[in-house]
PDB file of C-alpha atoms in Angstrom:
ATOM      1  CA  UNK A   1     -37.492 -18.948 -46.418  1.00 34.00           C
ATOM      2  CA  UNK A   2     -36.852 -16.670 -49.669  1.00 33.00           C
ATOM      3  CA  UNK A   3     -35.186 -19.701 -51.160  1.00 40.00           C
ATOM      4  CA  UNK A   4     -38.107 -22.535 -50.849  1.00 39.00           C
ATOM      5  CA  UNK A   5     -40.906 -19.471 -51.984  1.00 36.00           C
ATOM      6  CA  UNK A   6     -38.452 -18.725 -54.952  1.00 38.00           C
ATOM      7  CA  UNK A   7     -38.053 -22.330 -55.860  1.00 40.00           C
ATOM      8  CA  UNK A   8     -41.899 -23.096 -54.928  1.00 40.00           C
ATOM      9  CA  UNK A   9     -43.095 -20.644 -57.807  1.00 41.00           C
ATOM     10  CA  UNK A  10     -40.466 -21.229 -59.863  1.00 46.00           C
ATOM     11  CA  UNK A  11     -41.603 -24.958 -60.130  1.00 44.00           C
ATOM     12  CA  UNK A  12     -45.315 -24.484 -59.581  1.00 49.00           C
ATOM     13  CA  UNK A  13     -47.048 -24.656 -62.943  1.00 57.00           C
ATOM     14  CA  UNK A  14     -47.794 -20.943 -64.640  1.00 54.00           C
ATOM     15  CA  UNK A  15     -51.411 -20.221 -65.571  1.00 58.00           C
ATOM     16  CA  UNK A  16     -51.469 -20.470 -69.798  1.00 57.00           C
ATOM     17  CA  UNK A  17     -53.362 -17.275 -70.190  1.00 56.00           C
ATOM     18  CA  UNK A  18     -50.090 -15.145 -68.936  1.00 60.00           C
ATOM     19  CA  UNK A  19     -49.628 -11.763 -71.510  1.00 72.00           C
ATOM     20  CA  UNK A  20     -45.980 -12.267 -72.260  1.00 82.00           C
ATOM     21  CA  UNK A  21     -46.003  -8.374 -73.424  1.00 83.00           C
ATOM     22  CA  UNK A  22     -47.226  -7.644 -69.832  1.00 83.00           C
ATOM     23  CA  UNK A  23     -44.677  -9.986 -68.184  1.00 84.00           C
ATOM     24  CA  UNK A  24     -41.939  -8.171 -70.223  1.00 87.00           C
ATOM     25  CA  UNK A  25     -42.713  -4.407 -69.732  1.00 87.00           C
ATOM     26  CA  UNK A  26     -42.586  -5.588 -65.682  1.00 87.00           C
ATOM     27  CA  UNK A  27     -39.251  -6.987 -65.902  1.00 89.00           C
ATOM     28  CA  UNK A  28     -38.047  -3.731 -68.235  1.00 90.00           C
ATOM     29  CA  UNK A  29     -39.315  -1.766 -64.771  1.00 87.00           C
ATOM     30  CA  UNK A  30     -37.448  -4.050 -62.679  1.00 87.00           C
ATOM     31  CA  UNK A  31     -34.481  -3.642 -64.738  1.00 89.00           C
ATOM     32  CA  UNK A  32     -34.585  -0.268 -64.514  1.00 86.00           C
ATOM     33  CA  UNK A  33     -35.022  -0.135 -60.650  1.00 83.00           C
ATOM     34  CA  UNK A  34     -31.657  -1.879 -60.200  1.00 86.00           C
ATOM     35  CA  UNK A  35     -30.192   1.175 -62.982  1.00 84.00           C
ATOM     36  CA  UNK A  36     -30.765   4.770 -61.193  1.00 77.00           C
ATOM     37  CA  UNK A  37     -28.866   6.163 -63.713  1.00 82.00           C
ATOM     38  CA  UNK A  38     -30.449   4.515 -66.883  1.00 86.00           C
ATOM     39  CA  UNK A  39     -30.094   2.179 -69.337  1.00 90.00           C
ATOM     40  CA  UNK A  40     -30.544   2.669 -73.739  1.00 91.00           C
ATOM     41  CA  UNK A  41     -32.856   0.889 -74.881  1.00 90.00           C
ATOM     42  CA  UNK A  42     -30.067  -1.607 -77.001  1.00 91.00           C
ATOM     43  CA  UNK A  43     -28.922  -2.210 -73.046  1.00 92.00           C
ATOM     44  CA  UNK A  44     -32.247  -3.249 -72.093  1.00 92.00           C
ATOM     45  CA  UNK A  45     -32.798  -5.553 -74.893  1.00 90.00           C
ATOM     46  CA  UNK A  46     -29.499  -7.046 -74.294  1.00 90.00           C
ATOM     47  CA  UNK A  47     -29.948  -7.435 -70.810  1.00 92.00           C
ATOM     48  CA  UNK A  48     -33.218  -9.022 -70.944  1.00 90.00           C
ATOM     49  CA  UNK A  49     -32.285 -10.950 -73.945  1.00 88.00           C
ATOM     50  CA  UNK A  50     -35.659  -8.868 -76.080  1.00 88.00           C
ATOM     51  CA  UNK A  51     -36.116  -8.162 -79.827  1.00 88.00           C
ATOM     52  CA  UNK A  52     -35.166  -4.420 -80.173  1.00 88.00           C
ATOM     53  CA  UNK A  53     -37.943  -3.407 -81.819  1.00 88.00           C
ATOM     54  CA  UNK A  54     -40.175  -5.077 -79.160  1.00 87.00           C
ATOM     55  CA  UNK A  55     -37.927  -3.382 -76.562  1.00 90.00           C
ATOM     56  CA  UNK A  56     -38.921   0.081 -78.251  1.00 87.00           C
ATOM     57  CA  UNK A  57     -42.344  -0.448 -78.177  1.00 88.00           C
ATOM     58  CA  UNK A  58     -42.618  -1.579 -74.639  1.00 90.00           C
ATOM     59  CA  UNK A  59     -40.581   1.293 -73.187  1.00 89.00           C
ATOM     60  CA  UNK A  60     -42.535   3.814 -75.802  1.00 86.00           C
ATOM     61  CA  UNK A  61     -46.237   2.668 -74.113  1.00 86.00           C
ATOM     62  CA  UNK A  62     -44.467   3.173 -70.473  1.00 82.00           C
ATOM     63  CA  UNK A  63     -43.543   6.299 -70.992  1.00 81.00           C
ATOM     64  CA  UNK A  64     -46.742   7.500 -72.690  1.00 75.00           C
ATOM     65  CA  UNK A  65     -48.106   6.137 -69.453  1.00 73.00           C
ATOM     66  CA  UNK A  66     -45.504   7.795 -67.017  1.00 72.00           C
ATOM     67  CA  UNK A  67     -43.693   4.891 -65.452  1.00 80.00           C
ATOM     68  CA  UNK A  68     -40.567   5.486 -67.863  1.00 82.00           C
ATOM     69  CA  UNK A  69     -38.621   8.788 -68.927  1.00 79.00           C
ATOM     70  CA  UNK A  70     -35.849   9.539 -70.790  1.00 83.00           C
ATOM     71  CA  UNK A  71     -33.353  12.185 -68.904  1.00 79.00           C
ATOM     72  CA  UNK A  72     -32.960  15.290 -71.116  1.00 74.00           C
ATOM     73  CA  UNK A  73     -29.316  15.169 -70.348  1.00 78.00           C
ATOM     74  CA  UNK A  74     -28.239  11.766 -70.326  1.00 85.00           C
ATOM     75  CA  UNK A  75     -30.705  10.405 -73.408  1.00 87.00           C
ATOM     76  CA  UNK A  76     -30.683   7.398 -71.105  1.00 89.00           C
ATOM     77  CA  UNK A  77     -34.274   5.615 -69.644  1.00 88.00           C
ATOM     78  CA  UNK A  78     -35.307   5.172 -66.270  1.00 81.00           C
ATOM     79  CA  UNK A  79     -37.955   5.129 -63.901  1.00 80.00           C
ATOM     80  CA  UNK A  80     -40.125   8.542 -63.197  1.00 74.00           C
ATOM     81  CA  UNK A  81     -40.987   9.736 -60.063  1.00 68.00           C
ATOM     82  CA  UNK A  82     -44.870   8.082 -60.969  1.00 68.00           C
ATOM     83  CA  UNK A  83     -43.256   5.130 -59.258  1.00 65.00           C
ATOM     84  CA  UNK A  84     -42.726   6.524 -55.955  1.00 61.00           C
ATOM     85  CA  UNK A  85     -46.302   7.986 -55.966  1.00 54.00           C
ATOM     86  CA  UNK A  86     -48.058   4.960 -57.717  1.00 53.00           C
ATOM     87  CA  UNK A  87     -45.917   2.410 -54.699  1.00 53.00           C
ATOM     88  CA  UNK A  88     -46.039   5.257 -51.974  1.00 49.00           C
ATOM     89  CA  UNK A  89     -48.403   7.656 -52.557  1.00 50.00           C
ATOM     90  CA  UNK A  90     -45.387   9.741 -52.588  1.00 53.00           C
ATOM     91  CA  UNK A  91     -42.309  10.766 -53.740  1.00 56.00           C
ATOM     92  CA  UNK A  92     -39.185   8.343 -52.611  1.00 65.00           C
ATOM     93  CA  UNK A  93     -36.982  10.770 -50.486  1.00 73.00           C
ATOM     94  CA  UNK A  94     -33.810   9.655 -52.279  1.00 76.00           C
ATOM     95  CA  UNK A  95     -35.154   9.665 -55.748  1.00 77.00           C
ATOM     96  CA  UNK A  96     -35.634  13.289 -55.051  1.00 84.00           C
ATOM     97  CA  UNK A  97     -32.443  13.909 -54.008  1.00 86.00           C
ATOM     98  CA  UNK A  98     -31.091  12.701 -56.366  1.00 83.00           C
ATOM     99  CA  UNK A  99     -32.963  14.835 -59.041  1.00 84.00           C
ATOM    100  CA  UNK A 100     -32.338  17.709 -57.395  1.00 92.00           C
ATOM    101  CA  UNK A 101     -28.904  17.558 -56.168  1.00 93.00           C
ATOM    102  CA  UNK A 102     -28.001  19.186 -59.859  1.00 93.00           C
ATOM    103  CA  UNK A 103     -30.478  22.401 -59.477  1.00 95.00           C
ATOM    104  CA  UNK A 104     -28.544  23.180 -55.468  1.00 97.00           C
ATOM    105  CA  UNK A 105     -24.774  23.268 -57.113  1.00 96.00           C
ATOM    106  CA  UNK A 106     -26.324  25.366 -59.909  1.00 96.00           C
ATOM    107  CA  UNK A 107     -27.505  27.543 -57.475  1.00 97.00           C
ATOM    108  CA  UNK A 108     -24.438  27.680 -55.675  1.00 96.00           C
ATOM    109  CA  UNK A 109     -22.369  28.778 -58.823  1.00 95.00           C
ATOM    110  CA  UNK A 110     -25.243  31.111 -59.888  1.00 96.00           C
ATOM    111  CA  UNK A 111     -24.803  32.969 -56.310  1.00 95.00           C
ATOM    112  CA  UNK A 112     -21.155  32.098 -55.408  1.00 94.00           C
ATOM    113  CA  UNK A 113     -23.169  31.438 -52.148  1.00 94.00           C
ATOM    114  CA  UNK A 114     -23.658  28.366 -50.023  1.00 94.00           C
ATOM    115  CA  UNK A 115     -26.943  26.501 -51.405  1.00 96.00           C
ATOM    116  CA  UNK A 116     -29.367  23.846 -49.850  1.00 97.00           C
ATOM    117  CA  UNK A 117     -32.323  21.738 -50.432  1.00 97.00           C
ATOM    118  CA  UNK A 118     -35.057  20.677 -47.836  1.00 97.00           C
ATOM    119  CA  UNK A 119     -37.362  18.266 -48.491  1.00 94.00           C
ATOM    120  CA  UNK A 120     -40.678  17.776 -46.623  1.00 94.00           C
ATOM    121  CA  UNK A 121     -41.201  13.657 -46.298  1.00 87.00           C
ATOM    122  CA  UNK A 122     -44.634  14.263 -45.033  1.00 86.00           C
ATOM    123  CA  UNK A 123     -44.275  14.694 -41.016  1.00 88.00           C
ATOM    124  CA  UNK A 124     -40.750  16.461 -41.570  1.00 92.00           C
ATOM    125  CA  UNK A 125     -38.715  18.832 -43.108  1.00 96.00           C
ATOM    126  CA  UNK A 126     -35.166  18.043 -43.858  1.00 94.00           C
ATOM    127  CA  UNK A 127     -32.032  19.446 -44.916  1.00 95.00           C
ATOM    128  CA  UNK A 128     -30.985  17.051 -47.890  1.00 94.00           C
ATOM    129  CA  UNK A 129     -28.102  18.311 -49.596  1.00 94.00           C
ATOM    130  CA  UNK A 130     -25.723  21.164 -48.914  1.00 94.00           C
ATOM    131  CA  UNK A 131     -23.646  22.604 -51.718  1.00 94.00           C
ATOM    132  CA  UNK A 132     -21.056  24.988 -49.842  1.00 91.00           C
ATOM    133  CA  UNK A 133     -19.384  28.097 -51.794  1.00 88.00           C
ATOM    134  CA  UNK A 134     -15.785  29.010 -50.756  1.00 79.00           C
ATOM    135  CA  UNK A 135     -16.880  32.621 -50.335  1.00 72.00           C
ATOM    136  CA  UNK A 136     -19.781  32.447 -48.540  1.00 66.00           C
ATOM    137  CA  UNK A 137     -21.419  32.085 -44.909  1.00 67.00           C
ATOM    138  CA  UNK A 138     -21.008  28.845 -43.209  1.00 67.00           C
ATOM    139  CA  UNK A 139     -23.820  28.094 -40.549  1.00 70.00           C
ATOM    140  CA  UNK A 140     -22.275  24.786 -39.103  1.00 67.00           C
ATOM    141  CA  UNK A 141     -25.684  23.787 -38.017  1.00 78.00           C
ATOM    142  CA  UNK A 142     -27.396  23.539 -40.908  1.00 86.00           C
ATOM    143  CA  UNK A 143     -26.039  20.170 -41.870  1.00 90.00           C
ATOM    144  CA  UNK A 144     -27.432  17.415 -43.967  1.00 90.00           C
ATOM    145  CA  UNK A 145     -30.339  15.595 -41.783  1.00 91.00           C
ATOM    146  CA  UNK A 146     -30.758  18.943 -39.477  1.00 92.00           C
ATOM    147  CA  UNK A 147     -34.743  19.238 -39.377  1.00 92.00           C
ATOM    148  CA  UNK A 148     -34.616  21.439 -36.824  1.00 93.00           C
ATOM    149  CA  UNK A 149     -35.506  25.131 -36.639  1.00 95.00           C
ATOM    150  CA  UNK A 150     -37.925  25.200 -39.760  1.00 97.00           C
ATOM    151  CA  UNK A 151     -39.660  28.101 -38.496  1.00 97.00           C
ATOM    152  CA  UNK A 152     -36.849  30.117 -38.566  1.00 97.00           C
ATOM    153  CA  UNK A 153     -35.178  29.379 -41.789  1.00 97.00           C
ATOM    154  CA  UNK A 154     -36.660  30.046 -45.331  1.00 98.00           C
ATOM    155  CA  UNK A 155     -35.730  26.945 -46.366  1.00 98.00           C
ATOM    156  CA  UNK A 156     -38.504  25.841 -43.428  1.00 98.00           C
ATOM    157  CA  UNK A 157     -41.073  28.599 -44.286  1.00 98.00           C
ATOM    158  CA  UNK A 158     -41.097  27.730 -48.087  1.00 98.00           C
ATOM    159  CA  UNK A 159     -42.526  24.111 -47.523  1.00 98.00           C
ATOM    160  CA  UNK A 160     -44.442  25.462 -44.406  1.00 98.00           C
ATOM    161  CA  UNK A 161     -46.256  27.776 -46.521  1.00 97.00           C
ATOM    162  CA  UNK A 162     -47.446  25.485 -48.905  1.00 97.00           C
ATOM    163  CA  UNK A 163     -48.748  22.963 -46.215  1.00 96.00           C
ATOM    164  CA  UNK A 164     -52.909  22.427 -45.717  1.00 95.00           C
ATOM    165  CA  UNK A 165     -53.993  24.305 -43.026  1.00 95.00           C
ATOM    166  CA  UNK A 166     -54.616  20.686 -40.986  1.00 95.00           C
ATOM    167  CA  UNK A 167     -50.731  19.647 -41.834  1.00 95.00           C
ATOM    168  CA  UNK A 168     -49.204  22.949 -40.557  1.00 97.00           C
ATOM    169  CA  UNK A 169     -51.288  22.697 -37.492  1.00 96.00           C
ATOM    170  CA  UNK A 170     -50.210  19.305 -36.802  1.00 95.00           C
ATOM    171  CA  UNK A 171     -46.224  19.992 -37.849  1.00 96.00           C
ATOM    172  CA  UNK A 172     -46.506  23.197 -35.325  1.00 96.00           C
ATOM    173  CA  UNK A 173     -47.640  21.346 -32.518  1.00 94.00           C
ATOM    174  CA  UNK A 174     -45.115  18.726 -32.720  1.00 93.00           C
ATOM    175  CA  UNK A 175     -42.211  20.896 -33.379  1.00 94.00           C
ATOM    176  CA  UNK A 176     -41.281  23.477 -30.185  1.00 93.00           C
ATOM    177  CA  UNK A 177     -40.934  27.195 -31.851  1.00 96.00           C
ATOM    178  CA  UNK A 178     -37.536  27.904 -30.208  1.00 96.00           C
ATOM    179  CA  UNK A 179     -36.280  31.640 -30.064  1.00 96.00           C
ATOM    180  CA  UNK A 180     -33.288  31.573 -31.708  1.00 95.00           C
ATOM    181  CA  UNK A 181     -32.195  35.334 -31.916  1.00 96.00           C
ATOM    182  CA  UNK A 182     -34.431  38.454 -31.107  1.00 97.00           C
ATOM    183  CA  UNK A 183     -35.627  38.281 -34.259  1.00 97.00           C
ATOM    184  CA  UNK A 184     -37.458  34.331 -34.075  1.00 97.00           C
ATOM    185  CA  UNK A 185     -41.045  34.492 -34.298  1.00 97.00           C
ATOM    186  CA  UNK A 186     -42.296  32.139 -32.004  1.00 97.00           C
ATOM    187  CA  UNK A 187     -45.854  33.094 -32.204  1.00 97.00           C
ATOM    188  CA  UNK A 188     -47.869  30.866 -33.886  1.00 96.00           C
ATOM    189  CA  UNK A 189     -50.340  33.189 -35.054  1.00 97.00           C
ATOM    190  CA  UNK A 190     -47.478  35.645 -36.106  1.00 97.00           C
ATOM    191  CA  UNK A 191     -45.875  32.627 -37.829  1.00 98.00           C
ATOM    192  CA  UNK A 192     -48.507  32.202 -39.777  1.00 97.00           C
ATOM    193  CA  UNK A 193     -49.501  36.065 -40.951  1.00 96.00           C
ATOM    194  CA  UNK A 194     -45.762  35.936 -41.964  1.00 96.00           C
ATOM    195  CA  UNK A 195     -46.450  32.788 -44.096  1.00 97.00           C
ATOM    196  CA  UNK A 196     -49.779  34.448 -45.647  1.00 95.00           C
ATOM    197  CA  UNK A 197     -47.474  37.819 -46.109  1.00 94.00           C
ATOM    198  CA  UNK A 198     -44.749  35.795 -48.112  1.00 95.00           C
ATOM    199  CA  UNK A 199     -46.949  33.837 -49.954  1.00 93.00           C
ATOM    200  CA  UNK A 200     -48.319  36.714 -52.190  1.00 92.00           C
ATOM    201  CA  UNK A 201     -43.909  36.664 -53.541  1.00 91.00           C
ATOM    202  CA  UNK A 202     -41.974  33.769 -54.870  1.00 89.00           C
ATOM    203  CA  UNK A 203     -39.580  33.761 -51.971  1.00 96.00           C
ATOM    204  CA  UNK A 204     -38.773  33.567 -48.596  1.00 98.00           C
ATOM    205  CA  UNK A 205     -36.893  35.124 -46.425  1.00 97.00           C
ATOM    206  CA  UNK A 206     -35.300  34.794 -42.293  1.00 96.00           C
ATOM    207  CA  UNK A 207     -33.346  37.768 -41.805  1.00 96.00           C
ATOM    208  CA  UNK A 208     -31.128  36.727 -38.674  1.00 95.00           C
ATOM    209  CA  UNK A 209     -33.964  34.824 -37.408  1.00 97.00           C
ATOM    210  CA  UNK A 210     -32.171  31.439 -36.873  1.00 95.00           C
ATOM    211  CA  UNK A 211     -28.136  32.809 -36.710  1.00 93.00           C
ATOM    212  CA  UNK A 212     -26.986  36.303 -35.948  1.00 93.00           C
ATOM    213  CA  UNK A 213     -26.077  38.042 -38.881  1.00 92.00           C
ATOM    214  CA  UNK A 214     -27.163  35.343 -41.620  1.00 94.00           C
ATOM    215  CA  UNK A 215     -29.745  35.733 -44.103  1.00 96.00           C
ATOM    216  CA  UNK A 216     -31.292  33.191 -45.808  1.00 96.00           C
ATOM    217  CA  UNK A 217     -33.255  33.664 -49.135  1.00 98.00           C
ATOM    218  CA  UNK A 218     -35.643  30.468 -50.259  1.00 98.00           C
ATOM    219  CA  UNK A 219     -38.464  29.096 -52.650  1.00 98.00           C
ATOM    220  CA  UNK A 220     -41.028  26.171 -53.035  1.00 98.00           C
ATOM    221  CA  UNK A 221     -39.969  23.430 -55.310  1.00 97.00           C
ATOM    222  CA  UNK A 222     -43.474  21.758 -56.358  1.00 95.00           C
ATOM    223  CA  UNK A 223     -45.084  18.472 -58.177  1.00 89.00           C
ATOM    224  CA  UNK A 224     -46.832  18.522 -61.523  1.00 83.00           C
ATOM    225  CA  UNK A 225     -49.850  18.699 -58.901  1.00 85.00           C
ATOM    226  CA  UNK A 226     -48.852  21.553 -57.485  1.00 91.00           C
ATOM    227  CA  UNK A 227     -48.227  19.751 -53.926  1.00 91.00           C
ATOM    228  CA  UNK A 228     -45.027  20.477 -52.386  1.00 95.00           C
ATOM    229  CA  UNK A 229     -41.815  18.553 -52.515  1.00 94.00           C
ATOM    230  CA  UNK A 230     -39.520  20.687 -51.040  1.00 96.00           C
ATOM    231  CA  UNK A 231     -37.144  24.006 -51.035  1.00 98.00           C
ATOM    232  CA  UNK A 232     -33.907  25.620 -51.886  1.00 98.00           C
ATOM    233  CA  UNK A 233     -32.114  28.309 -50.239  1.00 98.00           C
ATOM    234  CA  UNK A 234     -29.173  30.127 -50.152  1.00 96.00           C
ATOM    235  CA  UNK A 235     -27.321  31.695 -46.963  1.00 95.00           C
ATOM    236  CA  UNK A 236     -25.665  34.882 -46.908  1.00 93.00           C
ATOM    237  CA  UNK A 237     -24.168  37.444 -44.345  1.00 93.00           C
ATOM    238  CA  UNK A 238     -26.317  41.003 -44.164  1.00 93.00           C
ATOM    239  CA  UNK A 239     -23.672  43.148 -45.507  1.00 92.00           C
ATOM    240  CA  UNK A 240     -23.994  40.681 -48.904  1.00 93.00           C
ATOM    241  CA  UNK A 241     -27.844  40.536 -48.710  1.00 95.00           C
ATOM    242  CA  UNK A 242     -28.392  44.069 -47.957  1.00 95.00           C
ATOM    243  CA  UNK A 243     -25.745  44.884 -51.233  1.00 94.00           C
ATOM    244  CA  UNK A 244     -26.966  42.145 -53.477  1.00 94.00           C
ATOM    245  CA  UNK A 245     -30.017  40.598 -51.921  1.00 93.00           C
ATOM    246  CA  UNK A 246     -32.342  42.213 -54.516  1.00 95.00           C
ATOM    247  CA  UNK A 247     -30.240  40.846 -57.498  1.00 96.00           C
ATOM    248  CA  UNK A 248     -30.318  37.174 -56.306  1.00 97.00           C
ATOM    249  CA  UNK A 249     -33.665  36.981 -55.723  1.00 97.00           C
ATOM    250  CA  UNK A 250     -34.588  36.160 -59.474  1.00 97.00           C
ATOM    251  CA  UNK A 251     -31.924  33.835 -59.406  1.00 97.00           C
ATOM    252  CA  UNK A 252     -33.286  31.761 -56.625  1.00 98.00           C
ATOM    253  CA  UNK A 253     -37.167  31.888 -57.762  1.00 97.00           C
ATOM    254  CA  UNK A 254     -35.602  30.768 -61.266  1.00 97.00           C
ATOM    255  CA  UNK A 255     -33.935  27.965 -59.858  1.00 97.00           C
ATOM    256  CA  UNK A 256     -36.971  26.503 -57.580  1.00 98.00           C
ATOM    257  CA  UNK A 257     -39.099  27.039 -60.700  1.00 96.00           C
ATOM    258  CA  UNK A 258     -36.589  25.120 -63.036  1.00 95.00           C
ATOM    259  CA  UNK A 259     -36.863  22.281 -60.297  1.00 95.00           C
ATOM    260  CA  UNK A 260     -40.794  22.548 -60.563  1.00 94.00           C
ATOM    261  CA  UNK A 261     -40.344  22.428 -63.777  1.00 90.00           C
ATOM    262  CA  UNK A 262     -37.968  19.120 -63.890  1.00 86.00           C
ATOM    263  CA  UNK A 263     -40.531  17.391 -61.245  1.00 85.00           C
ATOM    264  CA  UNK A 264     -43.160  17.626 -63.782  1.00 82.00           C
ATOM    265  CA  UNK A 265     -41.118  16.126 -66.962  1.00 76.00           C
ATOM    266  CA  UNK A 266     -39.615  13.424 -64.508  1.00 74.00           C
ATOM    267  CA  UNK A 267     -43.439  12.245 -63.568  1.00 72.00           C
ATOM    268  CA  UNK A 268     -43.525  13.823 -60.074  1.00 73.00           C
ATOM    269  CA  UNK A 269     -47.239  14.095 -59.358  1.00 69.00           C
ATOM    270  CA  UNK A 270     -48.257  11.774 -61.853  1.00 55.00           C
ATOM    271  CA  UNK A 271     -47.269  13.256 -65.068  1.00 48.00           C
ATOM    272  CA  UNK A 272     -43.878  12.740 -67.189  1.00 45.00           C
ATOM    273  CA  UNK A 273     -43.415  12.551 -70.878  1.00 40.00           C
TER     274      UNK A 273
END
């Protein structure tokens, strides 16, 4: 069926008023989409057989407009997260992943301890990547794909917190508040006064509320909107968080606001330059 469409519009006759520079900055996108990593812009010229100067200017009015960025560490083009929310309305899941796979193993060597990233895909919160530290706490449970138990982790609470008050009614009451250890809040309307209470610092904290003896210290990773996309965390044992808790605070905020930060450049939300 894809093969009579194909050769259907490839033989039907174009329309003469066609703007070749439009035609051309789409195919530089849908170069680009097959290219996570990025292309230069002499690869992209080559590739779709362009005048490099032309090339230039094309992926120069794209980026003014958001669609393209160049990655501050590769010097290389590709698509910006604009994409996902122009297509979507939202972010793509593994687009974001991607991004922010780099920020959780600088976390991890930052705090010697075992980092993660949730994301929050709109209906559910998800452990996405897992960067594990030799020295450190290993909760076996908290896996990637575990989207379980988000009201007793602060990797949960730190999108939770950041939800409209309609969304965080609606994830509540599809999502059973489990007592995990005496120390679970399974009230809702505690849950949320211990939202509103966490929400005046840049972190968030479970102390031994989802695994005896483990401590988990997160923050909000946001859009250039300031919407949520998602959270990073570290676990930790008490004796280490109750020695050197207060010192890795800073270092987690840091990191969840260097992510914000990188959201925002890489047109998450609708803005990238």
């Amino acid at each position: 069926m894809y093969d009579e469409l194909s050769t259907s519009t490839q033989s039907a006759e174009l329309p003469n008023d066609l703007i070749s520079s439009v035609q051309r900055s789409l195919k530089i996108l849908e170069l680009l989409a097959q290219y996570s990593d990025g292309l230069n812009a002499k690869q992209i010229s080559h590739l779709l057989e362009l005048n490099l100067s032309t090339c230039y200017h094309l992926i120069n009015t794209m980026r003014v407009s958001g669609y393209i960025i160049k990655d501050p560490d590769t010097l290389l083009f590709r698509l910006s997260g604009k994409i996902g929310y122009t297509v979507h309305g939202k972010a793509s899941p593994a687009q974001l992943v991607k991004n922010l796979t780099p920020n959780v193993f600088n976390l991890k060597e930052a705090t010697q301890e075992t980092a993660y990233l949730s994301i929050w895909d709109g209906e559910e919160i998800t452990i996405a990547v897992v960067a594990e530290s030799p020295l450190s706490v290993r909760v076996r449970a908290l896996e990637v794909g575990f989207c379980e138990a988000n009201h007793a982790t602060a990797l949960g609470k730190a999108i939770l917190a950041h939800l409209t008050e309609d969304q965080l009614d609606s994830f509540l009451s599809n999502h059973r508040m489990i007592e995990y250890t005496l120390n679970t809040i399974t009230s809702i309307d505690e849950f949320k006064l211990n939202l509103k209470e966490m929400r005046q610092q840049d972190f968030y904290l479970d102390k031994e509320e989802y695994f005896p003896d483990v401590f988990c210290i997160g923050a909000p990773i946001f859009d250039a909107r300031g919407e949520i996309l998602a959270s990073i965390a570290i676990a930790l044992p008490g004796s280490r968080y109750y020695r050197f808790g207060e010192e890795l605070i800073p270092k987690i905020v840091h990191a969840a606001k260097d992510a914000t930060r990188m959201m925002s450049i890489l047109g998450y939300g609708g803005h990238a330059w």
